Amino acid sequence: MGILLLKSSACLAILMLFYKIVLEPLNHHHFKRFYLLAALLLSAIIPFITFIKYVEPTLDFGVYDPESMTTPPYFPAELPTITEEQPNTFLPTLLWTFYAIGVIVFSTRFILNLIKISSKIKRHQKVKTSIFINVLIEKLAIPHTFFNYIFLNKFAFENNDIPQEVLLHEQAHAKQKHSLDILFLEILQVIFWFNPLLYFIKKDIKLNHEFLADQHVLKSGFNLKDYQNLLLKFSSNKKELALVNAINYSSIKKRLTIMNTQTTQRTKWLRSLLLLPVLALLLFSFSQTKEVEKNIEPKNEYNETEKLYARSISIKVIKEGQYLIDGFLANKKNFVKTLNQLHQDISKSEREKVINIHVDSPEEISDKEVWFIFNNVQDYGYHRIVAYNQEIIRSKGNTPFKLKNDIGLEKNNKQTLEINQNPLSLKLNGKSTSLENLRSDFINLFGKKDVELQINSKGKSLDYSILEKVTKALEGLYKSIELSNGIKINEQTHKVSPNKDYSFNVIEKKKTTQDKQYPMLGMSVFKGDPIYANKKMIRASQVAVTTEKKVLNFKFKVPGKPTVKVDGTLLNEEAIKYLLDAENGTTIQYFDIKLEDGSKVLSMIVIIKNEPSKNNKKTIPLPPPPVAHNATKEQKEKYKKEREEYYKKYKIIDGKPTKIPTPSKSKNLKEVPKPPAPPKPKSPLDTVVEMSKKGATFYYNNEKITSDKAIKLLKENKNLNISSNTNNGVSIVHITD
């Protein structure tokens, strides 16, 4: 055991040295993470690998000693009694006791660390954002991460003082599951606490985690120098728990160096390929070789099986029930007796290796006759039966084609094809097949006869394109195809009618306005123009869609407040709090509205309007909403007339529509001036144009683009989502689908 541990440690040391010299300077961080974890496993496996070397046996016939023959064998001389000394068992006991104490100490340390983290999570406030849970702690200087829990300073988080780069860094640790690597190492340290190499490789793995998180932040579009200055600001020697990933992890100088390193693909490949000779050297040096003596079997001067060669038997079906077996006339009664006269110089086991039976006839042979021959040659022994339309090979275990009525086989000729769409798999009468092999497997099972085929869908959901591929593959081989009830095509139930050529026509349902999917707030449908509603109505209204599909969750955004993810259709407490704090006229947004089928609908814009005055008996109508940008000329003229009529009766004062008083006949009464039209909210396109003038940097789906391309994207698709942030005077705009 001690030798194996030494070999394992030597393997790990060589792999770590290779990493330090060859791989660590590369910015190939995902490969490096896999390499370090694989190094631990390989160093444990290689010493146990055993290569067997077969050697010629050494025959010992002894040495003839004449003197030994003079000693009578009947009365052996008395031999002195030898007392074996008992080995000293004190040292192994002491070593095992010392090892057990170490395991207990490190296990206790590991469990206490888990309890501390669990206690820290339970005792402090938690804020869930997307897939991450922010744990807010009053006395916390450095952010750190454990699985999806990100520990942050409460005061800094609530005042939005935590830089976006820091949050992205910690989220990268959570997304990439770095805590799993740390837990794996901690468990290894409990078992192999005496191995100092584990402490060094743990340091390398945690440092590579920081490389990965740094790379994620820089790929998100943040400035390299600003991020490096931020790291220096957060750097400190304060120790965190062993199980977490913290942004102030040591070796800051090496991290800054790696950030400035650009490695070519050629360099990555060349250095990675150097690993192959290293692994070969480790296998050669640290694996085991076991010598095994060959079994020597005495060779017979004459081997009967050497006479075996391929033989054939011809069976001609003259008419039903009459046969010609290698020239001998036979019927069903004496078929076996006639067959048994042939090739009796070899045994049954030998006939199963060499006998090929060829079945033919002047007329077409029925499958029933093939079954008769097949059943009656089993005891005789054969290698292969070849008929005009099929081949039966004994070693494969296949049988002749199934019959409608005979030999206890299926009386119904209807066969089944089961299709599972995701992932795609086919089963023909219970046997697995594929689209590529479907035709050949179909012929092997059923021949080229007219077969009634029933298609079943295992997942109850089937794309029509798959049916087309199946019918094309089986063209000309089946009589009819029937679909089982309940199959859905493109997630909608359709009627399917077979044509004369057995292809399928899908009878689509007529689309109605209900099939057009728009988001709704209560009874208000959002089709591009903002929905105006007061706070009470917004709070009580459910989010829905016009297709009546169930809404699972959505995101709610009030300007200047954090985005809130809401499960269900009604606002939660956090969203209601931000709503009540918002001023009248504020534009709020519902987006990422996810439905039960996994699809999403357009974002919905709602503008908070004033509460109606209790003194007013009649509710004053809101101004007519502006028409869409692609409205027709008639729609634009109609909107212009409605707007003119509205402002003859009402005016907007402090954001509230107010009725214009009827002018008195008095000469002193001044004419009420016509109020200006309310300003339109900025469109995403206007926002992008304005940000481009300010010199902002643009990203589309996390890829850097020019301002011209950003403007072009918004012109082509006005439903794209945009978000922007400004840090140290530098503006960044993210455009996503």
XYZ file of C-alpha atoms in Angstrom:
737
model
C 0.000 0.000 0.000
C 2.827 2.367 0.850
C 4.446 1.798 -2.579
C 1.156 2.626 -4.336
C 0.807 5.870 -2.340
C 4.362 6.876 -3.241
C 3.720 6.143 -6.930
C 0.470 8.133 -6.835
C 2.207 11.106 -5.197
C 5.025 10.982 -7.776
C 2.473 10.987 -10.632
C 0.643 13.954 -9.118
C 3.900 15.862 -8.610
C 4.897 15.391 -12.275
C 1.461 16.446 -13.533
C 1.518 19.545 -11.283
C 5.021 20.449 -12.477
C 3.855 20.134 -16.103
C 0.902 22.418 -15.295
C 3.104 25.069 -13.657
C 5.647 25.172 -16.471
C 3.543 24.558 -19.594
C -0.170 25.221 -18.983
C -0.582 27.872 -16.283
C 0.651 30.825 -18.426
C -2.049 30.077 -21.066
C -5.447 31.792 -21.028
C -7.036 28.406 -21.860
C -8.710 28.367 -18.425
C -11.565 25.872 -19.020
C -9.095 23.254 -20.273
C -6.850 23.972 -17.260
C -9.765 23.371 -14.877
C -10.426 19.973 -16.480
C -6.698 19.148 -16.444
C -6.228 19.841 -12.707
C -9.222 17.692 -11.721
C -8.156 14.944 -14.137
C -4.615 15.044 -12.683
C -6.028 14.008 -9.282
C -7.915 11.079 -10.806
C -5.081 9.936 -13.093
C -2.523 9.988 -10.281
C -4.818 7.680 -8.284
C -5.573 5.320 -11.211
C -2.196 4.901 -12.986
C -0.426 2.965 -10.140
C -3.249 0.387 -10.201
C -3.057 -0.215 -13.958
C -1.576 -3.672 -14.618
C -0.225 -4.840 -17.969
C -0.127 -8.621 -18.411
C 2.933 -10.110 -20.106
C 2.650 -13.705 -21.249
C 5.881 -15.728 -20.906
C 6.885 -19.247 -21.750
C 6.502 -21.554 -18.733
C 9.632 -22.819 -16.956
C 9.528 -26.580 -16.583
C 11.341 -27.921 -13.475
C 12.025 -31.664 -13.623
C 14.225 -31.674 -10.515
C 17.842 -32.892 -10.049
C 18.771 -36.509 -9.606
C 20.664 -37.112 -6.318
C 21.875 -40.708 -5.839
C 22.475 -40.259 -2.104
C 18.892 -39.323 -1.513
C 17.858 -42.701 -2.820
C 19.713 -44.510 0.042
C 17.590 -42.998 2.761
C 14.634 -45.205 3.497
C 11.470 -43.262 2.964
C 9.585 -45.177 5.646
C 11.240 -43.725 8.750
C 11.921 -39.995 8.293
C 14.428 -38.423 10.657
C 13.093 -36.262 13.437
C 13.279 -32.584 12.554
C 14.030 -29.932 15.160
C 11.035 -27.834 16.196
C 11.326 -24.250 14.946
C 9.423 -21.625 16.839
C 8.530 -18.631 14.642
C 8.890 -15.250 16.269
C 5.669 -13.234 16.263
C 6.059 -9.980 14.275
C 5.856 -6.751 16.189
C 2.334 -5.348 15.574
C 2.828 -2.183 17.648
C 4.108 0.036 14.802
C 1.211 -0.564 12.333
C -1.292 0.027 15.144
C 0.417 3.305 16.032
C 0.422 4.463 12.382
C -3.232 3.609 11.849
C -4.153 5.394 15.096
C -2.236 8.480 13.986
C -4.002 8.377 10.576
C -7.436 8.006 12.214
C -6.784 11.053 14.450
C -5.896 13.074 11.343
C -9.098 11.988 9.566
C -11.181 12.949 12.610
C -9.510 16.391 12.885
C -9.935 17.217 9.187
C -13.488 15.838 9.102
C -14.388 18.046 12.052
C -12.825 21.065 10.313
C -14.779 20.316 7.120
C -18.116 19.906 8.944
C -17.573 23.076 10.998
C -16.919 25.073 7.816
C -20.182 23.798 6.331
C -22.053 24.698 9.537
C -20.560 28.222 9.527
C -21.664 28.835 5.942
C -25.125 27.388 6.616
C -25.470 29.549 9.725
C -24.357 32.644 7.823
C -27.025 31.995 5.171
C -29.826 31.380 7.712
C -29.045 34.382 9.942
C -28.949 37.093 7.269
C -31.343 38.657 4.809
C -31.553 36.999 1.383
C -32.504 38.642 -1.918
C -33.102 36.330 -4.890
C -32.185 37.634 -8.332
C -32.530 35.296 -11.294
C -30.729 32.045 -10.300
C -28.585 33.712 -7.624
C -29.344 34.390 -3.960
C -27.644 37.471 -2.473
C -26.954 37.069 1.270
C -26.722 40.555 2.802
C -24.334 40.825 5.771
C -23.729 43.983 7.801
C -20.047 43.399 8.606
C -18.647 42.046 5.373
C -15.733 43.606 3.566
C -15.068 41.224 0.684
C -17.776 39.575 -1.491
C -17.526 35.786 -1.830
C -19.552 32.882 -3.245
C -20.698 29.399 -2.213
C -22.687 27.586 -4.911
C -25.566 30.018 -5.818
C -25.188 32.067 -2.608
C -23.326 35.369 -3.072
C -22.325 37.070 0.209
C -22.395 40.883 -0.062
C -22.229 43.911 2.217
C -25.812 44.888 3.014
C -25.239 48.657 3.116
C -23.338 48.674 -0.176
C -25.927 46.473 -1.925
C -28.920 48.548 -0.824
C -27.203 51.754 -1.931
C -26.080 50.270 -5.292
C -22.422 50.873 -4.325
C -21.217 47.435 -5.448
C -19.590 47.694 -8.894
C -21.188 45.673 -11.670
C -17.833 43.986 -12.348
C -17.754 42.567 -8.805
C -21.267 41.140 -9.123
C -20.422 39.567 -12.502
C -17.234 38.079 -11.015
C -19.112 36.374 -8.191
C -21.937 35.270 -10.497
C -19.329 33.585 -12.731
C -18.178 31.488 -9.724
C -21.809 30.484 -9.096
C -22.686 29.749 -12.747
C -19.600 27.616 -13.368
C -20.128 25.598 -10.137
C -16.620 26.214 -8.767
C -17.811 25.173 -5.300
C -18.080 21.562 -6.530
C -14.316 21.501 -7.211
C -13.591 22.891 -3.732
C -15.858 20.334 -2.000
C -14.201 17.510 -3.961
C -10.769 18.681 -2.801
C -11.915 19.092 0.800
C -13.144 15.470 0.851
C -9.818 14.293 -0.605
C -7.995 16.265 2.095
C -10.012 14.492 4.767
C -8.935 11.086 3.409
C -5.356 11.968 2.346
C -4.633 14.705 4.908
C -0.985 13.604 5.129
C -0.285 14.384 1.433
C 1.084 17.956 1.122
C 0.578 17.968 -2.669
C -3.178 18.306 -2.155
C -2.682 21.700 -0.506
C -0.639 22.955 -3.456
C -3.050 21.699 -6.138
C -5.985 23.170 -4.216
C -4.252 26.547 -4.410
C -3.791 26.115 -8.196
C -7.447 25.144 -8.690
C -8.763 28.128 -6.700
C -6.445 30.470 -8.609
C -7.729 29.061 -11.911
C -11.277 29.725 -10.684
C -10.289 33.380 -10.379
C -8.847 33.303 -13.914
C -12.201 31.989 -15.185
C -14.223 34.628 -13.316
C -11.893 37.430 -14.507
C -12.225 36.189 -18.090
C -16.040 36.202 -17.802
C -16.062 39.832 -16.606
C -13.744 41.043 -19.383
C -15.756 39.191 -22.055
C -18.850 41.088 -20.855
C -17.297 44.301 -22.209
C -15.740 45.958 -19.174
C -12.518 47.960 -19.449
C -9.372 45.959 -18.586
C -7.521 48.726 -16.695
C -10.608 49.762 -14.722
C -11.205 46.160 -13.692
C -7.576 45.659 -12.656
C -7.728 48.820 -10.509
C -10.921 47.467 -8.946
C -9.175 44.185 -8.066
C -6.334 46.103 -6.408
C -8.911 48.024 -4.418
C -10.506 44.787 -3.141
C -7.205 42.963 -2.562
C -6.405 42.181 1.048
C -4.904 39.406 3.158
C -8.108 38.761 5.057
C -8.865 35.011 5.230
C -12.290 33.673 4.265
C -13.771 30.213 4.868
C -11.974 27.406 3.007
C -15.098 26.436 1.031
C -15.858 29.816 -0.638
C -14.557 31.728 -3.659
C -13.646 35.343 -2.835
C -12.728 38.181 -5.207
C -9.676 39.110 -3.103
C -8.035 35.695 -3.577
C -4.239 35.867 -3.316
C -1.703 35.918 -6.193
C -3.218 39.147 -7.516
C -0.018 39.857 -9.458
C -0.345 36.585 -11.386
C -4.000 37.331 -12.151
C -3.119 40.742 -13.570
C -0.386 39.151 -15.696
C -2.727 36.485 -17.088
C -5.333 39.130 -17.994
C -2.790 40.861 -20.216
C -1.720 37.567 -21.842
C -3.023 36.677 -25.286
C -2.358 33.078 -26.332
C -2.724 31.974 -29.944
C -4.678 28.852 -30.843
C -1.505 27.288 -32.235
C 0.303 27.718 -28.913
C -2.663 26.216 -27.026
C -2.709 23.123 -29.246
C 1.058 22.599 -29.214
C 1.312 22.847 -25.430
C -1.734 20.647 -24.926
C -0.249 17.965 -27.209
C 2.864 17.868 -25.006
C 0.637 16.169 -22.451
C 0.560 12.941 -24.508
C 4.259 11.995 -24.027
C 3.956 12.920 -20.336
C 1.031 10.508 -19.880
C 2.913 7.803 -21.805
C 5.928 8.288 -19.515
C 3.731 8.021 -16.390
C 2.094 4.818 -17.649
C 5.469 3.292 -18.461
C 7.064 4.320 -15.151
C 4.347 3.831 -12.544
C 2.023 1.110 -13.851
C 2.522 -2.555 -12.937
C 3.554 -5.463 -15.164
C 2.468 -8.972 -14.285
C 4.048 -11.994 -15.935
C 1.682 -14.860 -16.669
C 2.831 -18.213 -17.965
C 1.206 -19.382 -21.180
C -0.969 -22.489 -21.046
C 0.684 -25.154 -23.151
C -1.739 -27.624 -24.629
C -0.305 -30.772 -26.155
C -0.762 -30.833 -29.901
C -2.359 -33.899 -31.398
C -0.632 -35.273 -34.410
C -4.037 -35.439 -36.060
C -6.748 -32.810 -35.615
C -10.165 -33.922 -36.806
C -11.524 -30.366 -37.138
C -8.861 -29.529 -39.718
C -10.957 -31.523 -42.216
C -13.940 -29.111 -41.844
C -14.907 -27.055 -44.859
C -18.066 -25.319 -46.061
C -20.770 -27.770 -47.191
C -24.196 -27.233 -48.699
C -27.545 -29.051 -48.904
C -30.054 -28.276 -51.654
C -33.750 -28.494 -50.748
C -36.064 -27.996 -53.728
C -39.790 -27.552 -52.970
C -41.472 -29.473 -55.823
C -44.946 -28.610 -54.588
C -46.507 -28.099 -51.174
C -45.454 -31.035 -48.942
C -43.016 -32.629 -51.448
C -39.269 -31.966 -51.510
C -36.067 -33.008 -53.256
C -33.227 -33.104 -50.669
C -29.867 -33.408 -52.456
C -31.599 -35.600 -55.108
C -33.562 -37.740 -52.578
C -37.367 -37.512 -52.837
C -39.035 -36.730 -49.495
C -42.331 -35.591 -47.992
C -43.278 -34.088 -44.648
C -43.392 -37.462 -42.917
C -39.911 -38.686 -43.883
C -38.287 -35.213 -44.234
C -36.141 -35.555 -41.065
C -35.220 -39.197 -41.787
C -34.016 -38.292 -45.294
C -32.050 -35.302 -44.037
C -30.305 -37.360 -41.319
C -28.672 -39.584 -43.966
C -26.515 -36.660 -45.156
C -23.087 -35.584 -43.788
C -23.004 -38.088 -40.940
C -19.181 -38.034 -40.976
C -19.283 -34.842 -38.884
C -21.077 -34.109 -35.618
C -24.041 -31.774 -35.090
C -21.793 -29.075 -33.553
C -19.568 -29.258 -36.633
C -22.602 -29.105 -38.979
C -23.666 -25.904 -37.207
C -20.410 -24.364 -38.446
C -20.320 -25.481 -42.081
C -23.747 -26.545 -43.435
C -25.516 -24.046 -45.733
C -29.072 -25.046 -46.749
C -30.325 -23.569 -50.045
C -34.110 -23.582 -50.519
C -35.533 -23.020 -54.020
C -38.516 -23.934 -56.151
C -39.825 -23.590 -59.716
C -42.615 -21.480 -58.199
C -42.669 -18.869 -55.426
C -42.049 -20.491 -52.042
C -44.536 -19.592 -49.325
C -43.309 -18.411 -45.941
C -45.197 -21.364 -44.481
C -42.841 -23.817 -46.282
C -39.780 -21.882 -45.061
C -41.087 -22.215 -41.495
C -41.525 -26.017 -41.960
C -37.942 -26.446 -43.170
C -36.633 -24.146 -40.407
C -38.358 -26.143 -37.632
C -37.221 -29.529 -38.978
C -33.504 -28.793 -39.364
C -32.978 -27.592 -35.766
C -31.998 -31.014 -34.386
C -29.902 -31.807 -37.467
C -27.748 -28.666 -37.204
C -27.075 -25.966 -39.782
C -25.120 -22.736 -40.173
C -27.368 -20.864 -42.617
C -30.686 -21.208 -44.488
C -30.974 -19.206 -47.716
C -34.395 -18.767 -49.373
C -35.333 -16.537 -52.311
C -36.376 -13.598 -50.111
C -34.715 -14.133 -46.750
C -31.669 -15.480 -44.965
C -31.676 -17.174 -41.537
C -28.330 -17.432 -39.726
C -28.309 -19.699 -36.662
C -25.631 -17.712 -34.758
C -27.695 -14.499 -35.084
C -30.831 -16.190 -33.751
C -33.154 -14.722 -36.395
C -36.240 -16.566 -37.637
C -38.262 -16.598 -40.893
C -40.828 -13.890 -41.612
C -43.906 -13.857 -39.392
C -47.079 -15.475 -40.710
C -50.706 -14.400 -40.548
C -51.929 -17.749 -39.292
C -49.551 -20.566 -38.352
C -47.204 -22.051 -35.783
C -48.596 -19.956 -32.950
C -47.386 -16.729 -34.545
C -49.225 -13.414 -34.795
C -52.607 -13.859 -36.427
C -52.922 -10.109 -36.998
C -50.671 -8.681 -39.696
C -50.804 -5.153 -38.221
C -47.301 -4.173 -37.103
C -46.254 -1.262 -34.864
C -43.686 1.492 -35.198
C -43.078 3.443 -31.991
C -41.521 6.907 -32.383
C -40.026 8.927 -29.541
C -39.199 12.406 -30.816
C -36.865 13.843 -28.177
C -34.324 12.291 -28.459
C -35.375 10.635 -31.732
C -35.627 6.849 -31.433
C -37.614 4.237 -33.375
C -38.801 0.764 -32.365
C -40.203 -1.625 -34.982
C -42.256 -4.315 -33.202
C -40.198 -3.608 -30.080
C -36.797 -3.793 -31.827
C -34.695 -0.619 -31.937
C -33.968 0.867 -35.356
C -33.199 4.256 -36.934
C -34.345 6.342 -39.896
C -31.272 5.188 -41.850
C -31.872 1.462 -41.159
C -35.696 1.547 -41.064
C -36.251 0.251 -44.615
C -33.766 -2.638 -44.387
C -35.001 -3.645 -40.895
C -38.597 -3.498 -42.146
C -37.764 -5.846 -45.062
C -35.880 -8.234 -42.745
C -38.877 -8.492 -40.412
C -41.849 -8.433 -42.803
C -40.462 -8.859 -46.339
C -41.859 -6.793 -49.208
C -45.454 -7.728 -48.455
C -48.352 -5.339 -47.908
C -48.180 -4.628 -44.169
C -50.689 -2.715 -42.044
C -48.531 -0.424 -39.930
C -49.623 1.498 -36.838
C -47.510 4.445 -35.663
C -47.455 5.190 -31.941
C -45.817 8.218 -30.348
C -44.159 7.519 -27.018
C -43.967 11.184 -26.054
C -47.443 12.118 -27.390
C -45.799 14.857 -29.445
C -44.601 14.344 -32.993
C -43.406 16.732 -35.710
C -45.059 16.219 -39.084
C -41.611 16.301 -40.771
C -40.718 13.000 -39.022
C -43.855 11.337 -40.417
C -42.826 12.441 -43.906
C -39.352 10.897 -43.474
C -40.835 7.615 -42.180
C -43.364 7.249 -45.032
C -40.673 8.085 -47.591
C -38.309 5.441 -46.142
C -41.061 2.769 -46.270
C -42.466 3.736 -49.668
C -43.946 0.710 -51.474
C -43.587 -1.678 -48.502
C -46.874 -1.189 -46.622
C -50.570 -1.487 -47.338
C -51.700 1.234 -44.940
C -50.483 3.366 -42.043
C -52.645 4.340 -39.122
C -51.804 6.965 -36.489
C -52.689 6.213 -32.873
C -55.068 8.594 -31.123
C -53.661 11.561 -29.267
C -50.617 12.222 -31.440
C -49.920 15.950 -31.585
C -48.144 17.570 -34.502
C -46.361 20.876 -33.828
C -47.968 20.924 -30.347
C -51.523 21.115 -31.764
C -53.933 18.243 -32.335
C -54.608 17.744 -36.035
C -56.647 15.384 -38.136
C -54.484 13.336 -40.487
C -55.915 11.899 -43.719
C -53.985 9.290 -45.774
C -53.671 9.837 -49.520
C -53.668 7.085 -52.123
C -49.893 7.007 -52.047
C -50.029 6.654 -48.230
C -48.484 10.036 -47.523
C -50.258 12.325 -45.033
C -52.169 15.583 -45.321
C -52.461 17.550 -42.088
C -55.850 19.260 -41.796
C -54.927 22.505 -40.004
C -57.303 24.363 -37.695
C -58.383 27.787 -38.964
C -56.439 30.469 -37.183
C -58.493 33.067 -35.310
C -57.543 36.270 -33.589
C -57.224 34.201 -30.426
C -54.218 32.445 -31.990
C -52.329 35.752 -32.109
C -50.382 35.924 -28.876
C -50.391 39.310 -27.140
C -49.722 40.078 -23.464
C -52.597 41.338 -21.320
C -52.879 43.250 -18.046
C -56.294 42.427 -16.692
C -58.659 43.000 -19.644
C -56.285 45.392 -21.463
C -54.419 43.907 -24.461
C -50.954 45.253 -25.253
C -50.325 45.487 -29.017
C -47.486 48.027 -28.978
C -49.191 51.109 -27.529
C -48.758 51.732 -23.759
C -51.516 50.679 -21.344
C -52.635 53.462 -18.981
C -53.779 52.315 -15.533
C -53.781 53.552 -11.946
C -51.795 51.848 -9.174
C -54.825 50.124 -7.699
C -55.717 48.582 -11.041
C -52.098 47.543 -11.770
C -51.806 45.905 -8.359
C -55.041 43.904 -8.760
C -54.672 42.955 -12.455
C -53.332 39.595 -13.557
C -50.783 39.155 -16.338
C -52.160 36.948 -19.123
C -51.980 36.365 -22.882
C -54.670 36.377 -25.576
C -54.130 32.683 -26.418
C -55.271 31.693 -22.898
C -51.999 29.921 -22.182
C -50.961 29.941 -18.535
C -48.326 32.502 -17.478
C -45.659 30.930 -15.260
C -43.570 34.011 -14.358
C -42.455 37.417 -15.566
C -40.105 40.285 -14.674
C -41.325 43.639 -13.389
C -39.286 46.843 -13.703
C -39.839 50.307 -12.200
C -37.211 52.854 -13.364
C -34.519 53.378 -10.714
C -35.482 50.185 -8.834
C -34.058 46.644 -9.094
C -35.770 44.233 -11.488
C -38.173 41.875 -9.672
C -38.884 38.326 -10.884
C -42.528 37.439 -10.152
C -43.818 33.850 -10.047
C -47.457 33.531 -11.081
C -49.670 36.251 -12.559
C -50.008 38.840 -9.738
C -47.335 41.214 -8.412
C -45.498 40.031 -5.284
C -44.805 42.172 -2.199
C -41.488 43.515 -3.474
C -42.986 44.579 -6.818
C -45.994 46.205 -5.081
C -43.629 48.204 -2.831
C -41.763 49.628 -5.867
C -45.105 50.326 -7.606
C -46.504 52.308 -4.671
C -43.295 54.370 -4.435
C -43.464 55.283 -8.143
C -44.813 58.668 -9.204
C -47.768 59.199 -11.482
C -46.780 59.199 -15.124
C -43.989 56.645 -14.513
C -43.499 54.087 -17.293
C -43.205 50.560 -15.901
C -42.343 47.415 -17.846
C -43.409 43.756 -17.794
C -40.918 41.583 -19.709
C -39.614 37.986 -20.039
C -43.227 36.795 -19.722
C -42.789 33.007 -19.748
C -45.686 30.693 -20.635
C -46.398 27.069 -19.679
C -45.113 25.779 -23.037
C -41.730 27.477 -22.511
C -42.374 30.297 -25.008
C -42.209 34.024 -24.234
C -44.266 37.009 -25.417
C -43.447 40.640 -26.133
C -42.576 43.033 -23.323
C -45.529 45.107 -22.071
C -45.350 48.838 -21.245
C -47.744 50.338 -18.683
C -47.942 54.041 -17.729
C -49.224 54.945 -14.258
C -52.065 57.445 -14.553
C -53.498 59.669 -11.793
C -56.202 58.425 -9.497
C -59.604 59.884 -10.469
C -60.682 62.788 -8.232
C -63.398 61.943 -5.712
C -65.052 65.343 -6.303
C -65.491 64.677 -10.024
C -68.708 62.947 -10.819
C -67.565 62.129 -14.319
C -64.216 60.542 -15.232
C -62.251 62.670 -17.662
C -60.992 60.522 -20.569
C -57.287 60.142 -21.270
C -55.730 61.609 -24.440
C -55.989 59.329 -27.487
C -52.903 57.033 -27.648
C -50.519 57.685 -30.560
C -50.801 55.427 -33.598
C -48.138 52.872 -34.466
C -45.176 53.881 -36.617
C -46.425 51.722 -39.486
C -50.021 53.052 -39.409
C -51.804 53.804 -42.662
C -52.453 57.322 -43.910
C -56.160 57.058 -43.002
C -55.273 55.939 -39.422
C -52.902 58.881 -38.994
C -55.543 61.383 -40.225
C -58.137 59.865 -37.900
C -55.711 60.177 -34.951
C -55.034 63.828 -35.860
C -58.767 64.653 -35.839
C -59.373 62.827 -32.524
C -56.439 64.664 -30.941
C -57.714 68.075 -32.111
C -61.207 67.326 -30.786
C -59.784 66.193 -27.443
C -57.718 69.330 -26.828
C -60.697 71.539 -27.654
C -62.406 70.122 -24.531
C -59.515 69.197 -22.206
C -56.051 70.310 -21.195
C -53.191 68.646 -19.269
C -52.220 70.369 -16.010
C -49.460 68.751 -13.864
C -49.932 65.517 -15.775
C -53.711 65.452 -15.118
C -56.382 65.821 -17.831
C -58.644 68.766 -16.896
C -61.780 70.006 -18.601
C -61.495 73.459 -20.213
C -64.158 75.787 -18.712
C -66.711 77.203 -21.138
C -65.666 80.817 -21.930
C -67.957 83.539 -20.510
C -69.391 86.369 -22.646
C -67.520 88.830 -20.396
C -64.889 90.793 -22.289
C -62.487 90.584 -19.338
C -62.343 86.750 -19.534
C -59.118 85.690 -21.128
C -59.139 82.894 -23.658
C -57.629 79.705 -22.258
C -54.514 78.873 -24.308
C -54.335 75.465 -25.977
C -51.965 73.224 -23.978
C -49.038 71.548 -25.736
C -49.241 67.841 -26.502
C -47.628 65.546 -23.902
C -44.127 64.363 -24.837
C -43.868 60.871 -26.310
C -41.726 58.321 -24.445
C -38.362 57.686 -26.093
C -38.261 54.628 -28.329
C -35.356 52.124 -28.082
C -34.073 53.418 -31.443
C -33.990 57.031 -30.173
C -32.159 55.864 -27.047
C -29.499 54.050 -29.114
C -29.002 57.089 -31.396
C -28.612 59.364 -28.362
C -26.123 56.978 -26.665
C -24.069 56.676 -29.883
C -23.660 60.455 -29.947
C -22.259 60.228 -26.408
C -19.625 57.704 -27.564
C -21.137 54.639 -25.881
C -19.847 51.082 -26.487
C -22.449 48.637 -27.885
C -22.807 44.857 -27.407
C -25.279 42.554 -29.168
C -25.797 39.230 -27.338
C -22.443 39.888 -25.521
C -20.568 40.496 -28.822
C -19.108 43.950 -29.409
C -20.637 45.840 -32.376
C -20.442 49.328 -33.879
C -23.022 52.039 -33.202
C -24.126 51.898 -36.864
C -24.862 48.180 -36.591
C -26.752 48.800 -33.318
C -28.955 51.408 -35.030
C -29.519 49.045 -37.983
C -30.573 46.221 -35.632
C -33.145 48.448 -33.883
C -34.527 49.621 -37.218
C -34.998 46.014 -38.379
C -36.430 44.734 -35.077
C -38.021 47.197 -32.674
C -38.766 44.422 -30.137
C -35.114 44.001 -29.080
C -34.333 44.634 -25.387
C -31.764 47.279 -24.451
C -30.048 48.099 -21.157
C -27.290 50.579 -20.390
C -24.980 51.530 -17.558
C -22.371 54.261 -17.080
C -19.235 53.716 -14.995
C -16.499 56.385 -14.605
C -17.928 58.306 -17.538
C -17.912 55.262 -19.866
C -21.349 54.161 -21.146
C -22.065 50.555 -22.182
C -25.257 49.525 -23.997
C -26.299 45.827 -24.149
C -28.777 44.755 -26.857
C -30.322 41.286 -26.529
C -33.016 39.185 -28.164
